[in-house]
Amino acid sequence: MPEAAALCAQAVKEHRQGRLDRAEALYRSALSADARHIPSLQGLGAVCLQKSRLGEAAGCLEKAAALAPNDPSILGNLGFVLNRLGRAEEAITPLRRAVELAPASPAPRTNLAIALMETGRLEEAQRGLDQIVARHPELPEPYNILGSLHLRRGDLDAAVSAFGQALALRRDFPEALNNLGNVLSRQGQHARALESYRRAVALAPGFAAAHFNCGTALAELGRHGEAVGCFARTLEIDSRHAGACNNMGNSLLALGRAGEARAAFERALAISPGHAPAHLGLGISLTALGHLEEARAAVAHALERDPALGQAAGELFRLSARLCIWDGLAGRRADLALRCREGQKIDPFAMLHASDDPALQLLAGRNSAPPPVRPPRAAVDKDRMRVGFLSADFCEHPVAYQVAELIERLDRGRAEICGLCIHPSPPADAMRTRLTKAFDRFAAVGHLGDDEIAAGMIEDGIDIAVDLTGHTRYGRLGVLARRPAPVAAAFLGYSGTTGAEYVDYVIADAVVAPSESAFSEKIVRMPHSFMPADTTFAVPAPPSRAEAGLPPRGFVFCSFNQAEKLTPEMFAVWMRLLAEVPGSVLWLSASAPARPNLCAAAAARGIAAERIVFAGRVEDRASHLARLALAGLYLDAFPYGGHTTSNDCLRAGVPVVTMTGRSFASRVAASMVTAAGLPELVAADPDSYAALALALARDPVRLASLRERLARPSALFDMAAYARAFENALETMWRRKLRGEAAQSFSVD
């Protein structure tokens, strides 16, 4: 009809001048006059596409294609929109027809290749793209699609080449820049990837995917504060981007902002209820907030939705352990072991609790350690070494309790001692104040990215980097992956191998590391125990039993290990001891959520709940050490035994019965009691462990003799000698590096 044609002509003019609302109204008026007016259907479809109303655009173009089945332009545009809608299978038919009708036109061929690629027909897609670039070598878009195809196949070098060709033809090509960044990210080149993403964002400020990828690259570089900003910008552009919500939550967790992280994960799940990583992130944030039961349910949901999510399996194991939910424990342990052998990333710290197999722990470390970023640095001789201790725990934390006096005692004539706090938001407490004064230099660097921390260490001339965090919370092995010091050593905070090839040494001893077979590092064996102590204060007199919440009479078995370290196997041994020693109690410090399950486990073994006594919180560490003296005997956990808890008991004069396994974590208490001069407290298996504990509980004279021996000076608490040995260990590592020798295990005099 003439009226429709006239209205359409006016609409086209408005459309060309960018007045989309006016153009849309005129197209609709034309279609009211003639619903079969093909140019108006095409025009309205184009306006809807520009307004991101893809469903309406597809509807208009489908009507136009039905009226003009041999128009290659309409068919090509329909295929393009269907691709954008994720309906690639439907797009193939109109695009094939468009190619037949206009074989010289590159656009439908390119869009057909995209549809074929999205439906998994990679060989056919590549043949089409090869034809296009052969006929039209001047066009950048086909090279961009070809790069995406190579990326999907995992041929990263070919992908880089194709994206490079696209950018050589068109420097201001944001999609190609974004795609190039994706390849660089896959190659682990996150800094270069970030540059590419940022160029894409500068060219296309509304490009949500590029903003999201900027955030992801920043997170990989440890720059989580900046990453949060990028994810927020992504959500401003696309409010239903579940991935941006999820990744924002992960970065907020890394910054220690668990409450905000929880909100981000909940927003992701409101958008996409089946988003498994968001369920996992929600669980981790709830754990940080202390809501363990809710956290366990969230992590279980994650694993149900994605059974291949290894991190969720590890987190579910740890939460079950923290709650002392032991049903199905054997199956969870076997599942983690299988996943580890398959190469899945399982939290290495979870594997320390799940298995006594050091080979599995090595696998877990290797699977999780960031890859090396730079080659090793050469050493430069100087008058004294500069040693940098990296830790997220320079505050009221067991690691700080153990290391503080060592830092204070190190001879500044031999080494300058620097502290780098990698906690994202460290608490200001008395221990932090003490450590700040103890170090020659102290810097809070947790807010910086891995590159920035490493660059600062290089600028400061750090010769030996001593990592105290490993694979525990807020660990930053990515810093060591950048080789910020000629020598790197793991110490104290993580009782196992890091699995990282750029960590040269682990500081241990002959008891915890009798063999090197399951360590990626070379072993530095301290002369007695690797575990330092804090002997700078006297242990106060103990409170009364009533003040400590203990019954007035009866033998006190004690185990102040975290609930996560308690296992049904060892708990059964402890219950047998209670049954054999009438009137005795088991004194635990398990958190409130685990207590009902422990009482139920005791009742199931015939032990009344009132014989399980839970310790309350005390004001300070000195008060905690004082009350420990009320225990008759300390029972170590297995396979992850007591570390600071066992050291505290020995310091308070309480004998520790322990059992050695195959792993570092299972042998720490054995190392300490041996250094304390009481090697007879080390058992080889559960039966001998139980027999030893029972014999001591029944023999007050022998127990008193052990306490008397603990009161004597011992190597365990000779911190002057320990500091000299530690200095010798550092000196040996450093001199070996100066001579150009490879790292090698050695024992310290």
XYZ file of C-alpha atoms in Angstrom:
749
model
C 0.000 0.000 0.000
C 1.280 3.509 -0.824
C 0.576 4.699 2.748
C 2.815 1.979 4.252
C 5.611 2.773 1.790
C 5.447 6.475 2.608
C 5.494 5.867 6.360
C 8.374 3.438 5.941
C 10.340 6.010 3.946
C 9.914 8.544 6.773
C 10.936 5.867 9.300
C 14.111 5.129 7.348
C 15.116 8.818 7.490
C 14.554 8.948 11.254
C 16.386 5.662 11.666
C 19.432 6.896 9.768
C 19.599 9.966 12.006
C 19.578 7.800 15.142
C 16.099 8.761 16.327
C 15.119 5.201 17.181
C 11.893 5.882 19.092
C 10.486 8.003 16.271
C 11.616 5.450 13.674
C 9.992 2.599 15.613
C 6.682 4.450 15.841
C 6.675 5.095 12.074
C 7.557 1.469 11.236
C 4.707 0.310 13.444
C 2.336 2.762 11.746
C 3.416 1.426 8.364
C 2.734 -2.141 9.516
C -0.662 -1.107 10.833
C -1.392 0.043 7.334
C 0.092 -3.112 5.761
C 1.121 -5.955 8.058
C 2.946 -7.637 5.142
C 5.132 -4.655 4.288
C 8.539 -6.306 4.120
C 10.795 -3.184 4.366
C 8.907 -2.074 7.500
C 9.332 -5.504 9.060
C 13.050 -5.333 8.288
C 13.347 -1.812 9.680
C 11.437 -2.583 12.857
C 13.596 -5.668 13.368
C 16.721 -3.530 13.032
C 15.449 -0.982 15.582
C 14.563 -3.739 18.052
C 18.050 -5.191 17.586
C 19.626 -1.816 18.332
C 17.478 -1.559 21.460
C 18.620 -5.054 22.531
C 15.077 -6.452 22.214
C 16.349 -9.506 20.415
C 13.200 -11.581 20.705
C 11.104 -8.912 18.991
C 13.783 -8.439 16.340
C 13.726 -12.158 15.573
C 9.922 -12.105 15.334
C 9.955 -9.278 12.781
C 12.649 -10.916 10.672
C 10.940 -14.318 10.767
C 7.772 -12.705 9.362
C 9.812 -10.919 6.691
C 11.621 -14.160 5.771
C 8.332 -15.987 5.431
C 7.180 -13.293 2.992
C 10.515 -13.101 1.117
C 12.124 -16.557 1.427
C 14.750 -15.770 -1.204
C 16.017 -12.459 0.170
C 19.599 -13.117 1.359
C 19.714 -9.892 3.386
C 16.656 -10.811 5.439
C 17.797 -14.403 5.890
C 21.303 -13.304 6.905
C 19.976 -10.789 9.442
C 17.599 -13.396 10.865
C 20.483 -15.837 11.318
C 22.557 -13.129 12.996
C 19.799 -12.348 15.525
C 19.131 -16.033 16.227
C 22.844 -16.460 16.954
C 22.669 -13.547 19.393
C 19.708 -15.199 21.090
C 21.666 -18.404 21.576
C 19.482 -20.225 19.051
C 22.401 -21.279 16.846
C 20.789 -24.515 15.657
C 17.796 -22.548 14.292
C 20.134 -19.974 12.736
C 21.863 -22.515 10.504
C 18.956 -23.021 8.044
C 18.386 -19.344 7.089
C 22.141 -18.720 7.004
C 22.808 -21.659 4.681
C 20.106 -20.338 2.348
C 21.567 -16.807 2.514
C 24.990 -18.206 1.501
C 23.428 -20.051 -1.433
C 21.634 -16.900 -2.609
C 24.610 -14.547 -2.094
C 27.781 -16.663 -2.278
C 30.032 -13.610 -2.610
C 28.734 -11.946 0.561
C 31.035 -12.573 3.571
C 28.515 -11.646 6.297
C 26.181 -14.684 6.074
C 29.190 -16.998 5.716
C 30.727 -15.533 8.865
C 27.488 -15.847 10.814
C 27.031 -19.401 9.532
C 30.506 -20.251 10.819
C 29.535 -18.825 14.208
C 26.378 -20.956 14.303
C 28.291 -24.073 13.260
C 30.925 -23.400 15.909
C 28.289 -22.926 18.626
C 26.675 -26.236 17.700
C 29.989 -28.084 17.827
C 30.579 -28.489 14.086
C 34.086 -27.101 14.279
C 35.527 -28.679 11.133
C 32.745 -27.304 8.915
C 33.003 -23.914 10.639
C 36.734 -23.743 9.951
C 36.297 -24.672 6.295
C 33.855 -21.808 5.920
C 36.121 -19.337 7.685
C 39.129 -20.410 5.640
C 37.136 -19.701 2.465
C 36.165 -16.257 3.732
C 39.684 -15.160 4.667
C 40.963 -16.510 1.343
C 38.407 -14.443 -0.583
C 38.372 -11.408 1.733
C 41.761 -11.100 3.461
C 41.001 -7.449 4.177
C 38.139 -8.253 6.602
C 38.996 -8.435 10.328
C 35.796 -10.109 11.560
C 36.421 -13.582 10.072
C 39.867 -13.653 11.695
C 38.231 -12.811 15.021
C 35.790 -15.717 14.660
C 38.607 -18.004 13.529
C 40.550 -17.082 16.663
C 37.542 -18.003 18.805
C 37.358 -21.353 17.050
C 41.046 -22.042 17.730
C 40.539 -21.015 21.356
C 37.662 -23.451 21.683
C 39.894 -26.206 20.343
C 42.650 -25.288 22.770
C 45.090 -24.239 20.035
C 46.191 -21.085 21.828
C 49.061 -20.138 19.512
C 46.765 -20.269 16.468
C 44.180 -18.225 18.361
C 46.732 -15.517 19.214
C 47.778 -15.395 15.560
C 44.197 -15.043 14.316
C 43.272 -12.329 16.812
C 46.521 -10.557 16.007
C 45.598 -10.589 12.313
C 42.166 -9.173 13.122
C 43.735 -6.356 15.140
C 46.323 -5.670 12.447
C 43.425 -5.022 10.080
C 41.407 -3.041 12.626
C 43.176 -1.657 15.673
C 39.948 -0.381 17.262
C 38.278 -3.814 17.396
C 37.022 -4.309 20.989
C 35.708 -7.842 20.435
C 39.074 -9.021 19.117
C 40.890 -7.306 21.988
C 38.585 -9.017 24.466
C 39.121 -12.371 22.786
C 42.882 -11.904 22.721
C 42.700 -11.225 26.446
C 40.875 -14.524 26.892
C 43.708 -16.407 25.184
C 46.343 -14.629 27.268
C 44.388 -15.506 30.415
C 44.316 -19.156 29.372
C 48.097 -18.942 28.995
C 48.417 -17.523 32.507
C 49.519 -14.117 31.191
C 47.008 -12.200 33.283
C 48.826 -8.856 33.235
C 48.937 -8.823 29.419
C 45.330 -10.034 29.308
C 44.321 -7.111 31.521
C 45.955 -4.657 29.107
C 43.966 -6.147 26.238
C 40.676 -6.048 28.155
C 41.285 -2.449 29.180
C 41.867 -1.426 25.581
C 38.548 -3.087 24.712
C 36.770 -1.193 27.509
C 38.304 2.101 26.395
C 36.938 1.538 22.880
C 33.544 0.216 24.033
C 32.631 1.501 27.518
C 29.366 -0.442 27.410
C 31.043 -3.777 26.649
C 29.930 -5.798 29.687
C 32.000 -8.895 28.873
C 35.213 -6.853 28.702
C 34.523 -5.217 32.073
C 33.831 -8.668 33.533
C 37.064 -10.038 32.085
C 39.007 -7.055 33.462
C 37.707 -7.963 36.894
C 38.583 -11.619 36.448
C 42.152 -10.791 35.373
C 42.582 -8.400 38.298
C 41.389 -11.114 40.682
C 43.923 -13.540 39.197
C 46.599 -10.921 39.877
C 45.438 -10.612 43.493
C 44.096 -7.076 42.950
C 40.693 -7.822 44.399
C 39.742 -4.276 45.357
C 40.003 -3.157 41.725
C 38.296 -6.363 40.595
C 35.228 -5.559 42.701
C 34.943 -2.227 40.883
C 35.037 -3.930 37.482
C 32.355 -6.427 38.470
C 30.205 -3.580 39.777
C 30.558 -1.802 36.412
C 29.607 -5.033 34.624
C 26.413 -5.178 36.668
C 25.616 -1.551 35.880
C 25.616 -2.526 32.206
C 24.034 -5.955 32.623
C 22.195 -6.281 35.926
C 21.533 -9.991 35.348
C 25.139 -11.048 34.910
C 25.291 -13.901 37.425
C 28.986 -14.493 36.740
C 29.838 -10.928 37.749
C 27.904 -11.350 41.013
C 29.718 -14.620 41.707
C 33.186 -13.284 40.926
C 32.498 -10.140 42.930
C 31.632 -12.393 45.854
C 34.916 -14.284 45.468
C 36.922 -11.058 45.456
C 35.040 -9.749 48.487
C 35.881 -13.000 50.284
C 39.544 -12.498 49.405
C 39.276 -9.018 50.913
C 37.821 -10.432 54.132
C 34.405 -8.823 53.515
C 32.293 -11.930 54.077
C 28.990 -10.131 54.692
C 29.149 -8.286 51.380
C 30.307 -11.469 49.671
C 27.258 -13.307 50.960
C 24.987 -10.646 49.448
C 26.783 -10.928 46.092
C 26.401 -14.712 45.992
C 22.737 -14.460 46.963
C 22.202 -11.994 44.111
C 23.901 -14.423 41.705
C 21.568 -17.204 42.839
C 18.511 -14.972 42.490
C 19.502 -14.517 38.841
C 20.615 -18.106 38.242
C 19.402 -20.544 40.940
C 21.446 -23.402 39.487
C 24.776 -21.537 39.528
C 26.970 -24.091 41.344
C 29.996 -21.807 41.996
C 27.673 -19.248 43.611
C 26.253 -21.913 45.936
C 29.840 -22.780 46.854
C 30.781 -19.133 47.393
C 27.698 -18.635 49.534
C 28.772 -21.592 51.642
C 32.294 -20.210 52.078
C 30.973 -16.782 53.068
C 28.524 -18.326 55.550
C 31.417 -20.313 57.027
C 33.391 -17.097 57.517
C 30.332 -15.592 59.223
C 30.046 -18.592 61.549
C 26.832 -20.087 60.117
C 28.216 -23.580 59.658
C 24.990 -25.555 59.216
C 23.714 -23.143 56.548
C 27.146 -23.176 54.935
C 27.173 -26.961 54.705
C 23.734 -26.968 53.049
C 24.870 -24.374 50.490
C 28.037 -26.310 49.628
C 26.028 -29.537 49.317
C 23.754 -27.733 46.826
C 26.833 -26.708 44.827
C 28.033 -30.297 44.626
C 24.575 -31.556 43.633
C 24.462 -29.073 40.757
C 28.029 -29.729 39.622
C 29.447 -33.046 40.881
C 32.770 -32.217 39.180
C 33.317 -29.156 41.392
C 36.308 -30.396 43.362
C 36.554 -27.321 45.558
C 32.986 -27.949 46.764
C 33.874 -31.543 47.654
C 36.796 -30.325 49.762
C 34.697 -27.640 51.426
C 31.900 -30.117 52.204
C 34.440 -32.420 53.825
C 35.839 -29.619 55.976
C 32.422 -28.358 57.058
C 31.278 -31.871 57.944
C 34.470 -32.266 59.966
C 34.001 -28.922 61.736
C 30.468 -29.951 62.696
C 31.628 -33.473 63.628
C 29.129 -34.968 61.188
C 30.821 -38.309 60.675
C 28.184 -40.246 58.723
C 29.604 -41.027 55.284
C 33.079 -39.810 56.296
C 34.884 -42.749 54.702
C 33.123 -42.100 51.399
C 34.020 -38.411 51.500
C 37.663 -39.232 52.169
C 37.758 -41.702 49.270
C 36.038 -39.178 46.995
C 38.628 -36.496 47.763
C 41.456 -38.932 47.111
C 39.966 -39.932 43.752
C 39.412 -36.311 42.709
C 42.965 -35.470 43.706
C 44.382 -38.290 41.591
C 42.241 -37.103 38.660
C 43.900 -33.686 38.846
C 40.987 -31.742 40.312
C 41.774 -28.785 42.542
C 41.060 -29.965 46.072
C 41.859 -27.621 48.946
C 45.275 -28.927 50.086
C 44.458 -27.922 53.657
C 41.404 -30.207 53.512
C 43.661 -33.056 52.349
C 45.832 -32.637 55.464
C 42.708 -33.468 57.496
C 41.326 -36.110 55.143
C 44.362 -38.283 54.552
C 47.609 -39.398 56.115
C 48.991 -40.186 52.656
C 51.778 -37.682 51.885
C 51.648 -38.570 48.173
C 48.023 -37.390 48.035
C 48.937 -34.228 49.889
C 51.682 -33.563 47.343
C 49.193 -34.028 44.505
C 46.740 -31.646 46.158
C 49.470 -29.031 46.514
C 50.627 -29.396 42.923
C 47.079 -29.199 41.588
C 46.401 -25.987 43.519
C 49.713 -24.102 43.456
C 49.781 -21.220 40.948
C 52.201 -21.839 38.068
C 55.554 -20.035 38.069
C 55.510 -16.617 36.433
C 59.227 -15.821 36.255
C 62.519 -17.732 36.295
C 64.565 -17.789 39.515
C 66.456 -14.638 40.505
C 70.212 -14.574 40.926
C 71.677 -13.884 44.363
C 73.910 -10.881 45.045
C 76.394 -11.093 47.919
C 76.075 -8.494 50.654
C 77.187 -7.900 54.244
C 74.015 -9.366 55.714
C 70.997 -11.144 54.354
C 67.613 -9.477 54.123
C 64.858 -11.955 55.040
C 61.177 -11.310 54.379
C 58.536 -13.233 56.363
C 55.159 -13.324 54.591
C 52.076 -14.163 56.643
C 48.358 -13.510 56.826
C 48.524 -14.302 60.548
C 50.539 -11.490 62.104
C 47.834 -10.991 64.746
C 46.243 -13.013 67.584
C 46.721 -16.326 65.817
C 48.572 -19.575 66.627
C 51.230 -18.907 63.972
C 52.010 -15.535 65.520
C 52.164 -17.053 69.015
C 54.815 -19.503 67.844
C 56.943 -17.165 65.753
C 56.986 -13.908 67.735
C 59.899 -14.694 70.054
C 61.933 -16.138 67.193
C 61.610 -12.872 65.257
C 62.653 -10.924 68.364
C 65.703 -13.144 68.942
C 67.162 -13.286 65.426
C 70.622 -11.737 65.279
C 70.414 -8.471 63.345
C 74.131 -8.636 62.750
C 73.523 -11.636 60.497
C 70.254 -10.619 58.852
C 67.781 -7.798 58.479
C 64.300 -9.162 59.236
C 61.252 -7.808 57.413
C 57.591 -8.638 57.970
C 55.021 -8.517 55.167
C 51.435 -8.887 56.335
C 49.345 -10.341 53.496
C 46.034 -10.320 55.399
C 43.585 -8.127 53.429
C 42.197 -6.413 56.551
C 44.410 -7.339 59.515
C 43.013 -6.797 63.014
C 44.779 -4.294 65.262
C 45.561 -6.284 68.395
C 48.355 -6.712 70.927
C 50.166 -9.425 68.980
C 50.186 -7.311 65.832
C 51.655 -4.436 67.825
C 54.320 -6.748 69.251
C 55.291 -8.094 65.831
C 55.340 -4.638 64.261
C 58.009 -3.691 66.806
C 59.858 -7.016 66.434
C 60.585 -6.676 62.722
C 63.186 -4.261 61.401
C 60.625 -3.310 58.779
C 56.936 -4.160 58.733
C 54.477 -3.523 55.893
C 50.807 -4.328 55.393
C 50.596 -5.424 51.747
C 47.453 -7.571 51.703
C 45.556 -4.961 49.689
C 48.123 -5.134 46.863
C 48.226 -7.508 43.916
C 50.739 -10.317 43.580
C 52.790 -8.379 41.023
C 52.931 -5.311 43.262
C 53.964 -7.264 46.364
C 56.633 -9.124 44.412
C 57.905 -5.907 42.817
C 58.173 -4.288 46.248
C 60.142 -7.243 47.582
C 62.519 -7.069 44.628
C 62.954 -3.319 45.104
C 63.623 -3.857 48.826
C 66.262 -6.454 48.041
C 64.700 -9.405 49.869
C 67.139 -12.319 49.649
C 65.090 -15.054 51.309
C 61.296 -15.136 51.319
C 59.897 -17.209 54.193
C 56.231 -18.033 53.665
C 54.233 -18.722 56.844
C 50.806 -19.240 55.236
C 51.013 -21.761 52.385
C 47.640 -23.165 51.334
C 45.762 -21.746 54.326
C 43.312 -18.855 54.344
C 44.570 -15.706 52.608
C 47.680 -17.529 51.374
C 49.501 -15.760 48.542
C 51.666 -18.349 46.825
C 51.108 -16.281 43.693
C 53.622 -13.812 45.138
C 56.299 -16.512 45.388
C 55.397 -17.661 41.862
C 56.864 -14.329 40.727
C 60.245 -15.197 42.328
C 60.531 -12.023 44.442
C 63.614 -13.408 46.212
C 66.478 -15.645 45.103
C 65.492 -18.183 47.806
C 62.002 -19.145 48.997
C 61.200 -21.310 52.010
C 57.966 -22.587 53.563
C 57.732 -22.565 57.344
C 55.331 -23.229 60.199
C 51.892 -22.130 58.959
C 51.166 -25.055 56.637
C 52.234 -28.532 57.762
C 52.804 -30.147 54.421
C 54.359 -29.627 51.039
C 53.185 -26.667 48.987
C 53.661 -28.634 45.746
C 55.085 -25.426 44.224
C 58.286 -25.711 42.212
C 59.317 -22.153 43.124
C 59.424 -22.883 46.885
C 62.974 -24.136 47.356
C 62.874 -25.359 50.937
C 60.549 -26.424 53.724
C 61.832 -25.899 57.269
C 61.128 -29.104 59.190
C 62.984 -31.661 61.296
C 63.923 -35.339 61.211
C 60.708 -36.437 62.947
C 58.119 -34.593 60.828
C 60.011 -35.154 57.562
C 62.007 -38.377 57.741
C 61.730 -38.803 53.951
C 61.844 -36.413 50.997
C 59.713 -38.541 48.680
C 56.490 -36.567 49.063
C 57.874 -33.022 49.148
C 58.312 -30.690 46.188
C 60.728 -28.698 48.358
C 64.123 -29.671 49.701
C 64.059 -30.255 53.450
C 65.897 -28.155 56.017
C 65.988 -30.259 59.179
C 66.268 -28.271 62.398
C 68.340 -29.968 65.122
C 65.426 -30.781 67.471
C 61.880 -29.657 66.598
C 61.039 -27.279 63.774
C 58.375 -25.742 66.050
C 59.423 -22.540 67.825
C 57.717 -21.348 71.007
C 57.007 -18.210 72.979
C 58.752 -18.402 76.340
C 58.704 -14.687 77.087
C 56.136 -14.954 79.900
C 55.612 -17.199 82.899
C 52.551 -19.421 82.925
C 50.234 -18.177 85.721
C 48.994 -20.411 88.510
C 46.036 -22.509 87.392
C 42.462 -21.587 88.334
C 40.330 -23.926 90.397
C 38.608 -26.820 88.642
C 35.272 -25.162 89.307
C 36.459 -21.907 87.719
C 37.496 -23.888 84.637
C 34.128 -25.650 84.466
C 35.545 -29.043 85.473
C 33.999 -31.436 88.009
C 35.622 -31.436 91.473
C 37.046 -34.944 91.065
C 38.010 -37.383 88.342
C 40.840 -37.746 85.870
C 40.818 -35.117 83.086
C 41.659 -36.247 79.572
C 42.048 -33.156 77.413
C 42.071 -32.412 73.683
C 41.803 -28.776 72.721
C 42.254 -29.452 69.024
C 39.754 -27.758 66.729
C 36.664 -29.850 65.979
C 37.851 -30.160 62.378
C 40.727 -32.345 63.589
C 38.517 -34.757 65.536
C 37.738 -38.064 63.847
C 35.396 -40.926 64.743
C 38.333 -43.335 64.926
C 40.209 -41.335 67.568
C 37.005 -40.349 69.351
C 36.212 -44.055 69.755
C 39.620 -44.520 71.399
C 38.895 -41.639 73.777
C 35.502 -43.086 74.684
C 37.155 -46.412 75.517
C 39.502 -44.536 77.841
C 36.557 -42.889 79.622
C 34.927 -46.279 79.997
C 38.150 -47.743 81.456
C 38.783 -44.857 83.884
C 35.706 -44.401 86.107
C 34.791 -40.810 86.879
C 37.079 -39.410 84.197
C 36.002 -36.677 81.793
C 37.080 -35.542 78.334
C 37.784 -31.806 78.175
C 37.256 -30.352 74.684
C 37.233 -26.893 73.134
C 34.998 -27.699 70.147
C 32.848 -24.852 68.841
C 29.170 -24.748 69.780
C 27.792 -26.125 66.473
C 29.802 -29.357 66.877
C 28.936 -30.021 70.508
C 25.547 -31.749 70.106
C 27.057 -34.144 67.554
C 29.968 -34.975 69.864
C 27.615 -35.617 72.786
C 25.493 -37.858 70.563
C 28.619 -39.720 69.436
C 29.594 -40.243 73.070
C 26.115 -41.505 73.986
C 26.212 -43.923 71.039
C 29.359 -45.404 72.607
C 27.799 -45.693 76.040
C 29.316 -42.543 77.565
C 27.032 -40.057 79.319
C 27.008 -36.581 77.791
C 27.996 -34.936 81.094
C 31.381 -36.664 80.877
C 32.187 -34.470 77.870
C 33.164 -31.059 79.246
C 33.428 -28.140 76.836
C 35.836 -25.346 77.713
C 34.641 -21.769 77.637
C 36.539 -18.837 76.205
C 39.161 -17.061 78.310
C 40.363 -13.492 78.091
C 43.968 -14.076 77.049
C 46.495 -16.724 76.124
C 48.190 -16.708 79.521
C 44.885 -17.620 81.179
C 44.402 -20.375 78.635
C 47.841 -21.841 79.382
C 47.156 -21.604 83.104
C 43.951 -23.652 82.925
C 45.642 -26.340 80.802
C 47.627 -27.394 83.878
C 44.352 -28.841 85.249
C 44.433 -31.558 82.589
C 45.837 -34.898 83.604
C 46.830 -35.922 80.087
C 46.558 -34.380 76.654
C 45.254 -36.633 73.853
C 46.520 -35.697 70.414
C 44.339 -35.888 67.302
C 45.081 -37.848 64.131
C 45.826 -37.588 61.203
C 46.120 -33.807 61.691
C 47.606 -33.556 65.139
C 47.971 -30.670 67.529
C 50.495 -27.982 66.724
C 50.154 -24.880 68.900
C 47.721 -26.758 71.163
C 50.290 -29.482 71.865
C 53.029 -26.892 72.366
C 50.815 -25.032 74.837
C 50.166 -28.197 76.836
C 53.851 -29.037 77.075
C 54.578 -25.451 78.106
C 51.910 -25.812 80.838
C 53.523 -29.048 82.018
C 50.897 -31.454 80.671
C 52.158 -34.675 79.030
C 50.930 -35.194 75.462
C 50.188 -38.686 74.159
C 50.500 -38.696 70.387
C 50.589 -41.095 67.465
C 52.767 -40.822 64.379
C 51.527 -41.356 60.868
C 53.128 -40.881 57.486
C 52.414 -37.190 56.946
C 54.045 -34.032 58.294
C 50.793 -32.959 60.006
C 50.496 -36.266 61.869
C 54.016 -36.065 63.337
C 54.229 -32.517 64.728
C 53.374 -33.417 68.328
C 55.833 -36.334 68.128
C 58.510 -33.847 67.115
C 57.750 -31.641 70.115
C 57.522 -34.330 72.805
C 60.785 -35.798 71.503
C 62.468 -32.381 71.721
C 60.998 -32.011 75.210
C 62.797 -35.209 76.246
C 59.732 -37.471 76.398
C 59.951 -39.693 73.296
C 58.134 -42.495 75.148
C 54.889 -40.506 74.703
C 54.905 -41.289 70.964
C 52.759 -44.276 69.955
C 52.929 -46.124 66.649
C 49.259 -47.123 66.247
C 45.831 -46.643 67.864
C 46.113 -49.673 70.154
C 49.482 -48.641 71.602
C 48.209 -45.036 71.856
C 45.196 -46.205 73.883
C 47.298 -48.531 76.040
C 49.803 -45.763 76.805
C 47.119 -43.213 77.708
C 45.315 -45.745 79.919
C 48.519 -46.770 81.695
C 49.388 -43.146 82.450
C 45.881 -42.306 83.667
C 46.119 -45.238 86.098
C 49.646 -44.429 87.293
C 49.789 -41.051 89.066
C 53.411 -41.600 90.110
C 54.568 -42.090 86.527
C 52.476 -39.154 85.407
C 53.988 -36.959 88.110
C 57.447 -38.010 86.937
C 56.608 -36.939 83.385
C 55.383 -33.582 84.647
C 58.577 -33.137 86.634
C 60.664 -33.871 83.539
C 58.614 -31.353 81.535
C 59.463 -28.716 84.129
C 63.181 -29.100 83.380
C 64.897 -27.093 80.629
C 64.636 -28.779 77.225
C 65.542 -28.156 73.610
C 61.866 -27.508 72.814
C 61.807 -24.295 74.807
C 65.439 -23.179 74.363
C 64.629 -20.301 72.064
C 68.131 -18.818 72.189
C 69.534 -22.031 70.678
C 66.583 -22.302 68.296
C 67.195 -18.782 66.961
C 70.888 -19.547 66.345
C 69.962 -22.752 64.489
C 67.377 -20.882 62.440
C 69.975 -18.272 61.497
C 72.331 -21.069 60.461
C 69.567 -22.544 58.295
C 69.028 -19.204 56.555
C 72.768 -18.730 56.130
C 73.200 -22.170 54.556
C 70.376 -21.589 52.079
C 71.824 -18.208 51.178
C 75.454 -19.334 50.799
C 74.391 -22.260 48.628
C 72.495 -19.855 46.369
C 75.462 -17.465 46.193
C 77.662 -20.345 45.027
C 75.183 -21.057 42.238
C 74.232 -24.431 43.683
C 70.763 -25.924 43.379
C 68.649 -26.251 46.503
C 69.540 -29.378 48.443
C 68.276 -30.926 51.676
C 70.497 -30.436 54.723
C 70.483 -30.742 58.487
C 71.238 -27.739 60.679
C 73.953 -27.861 63.339
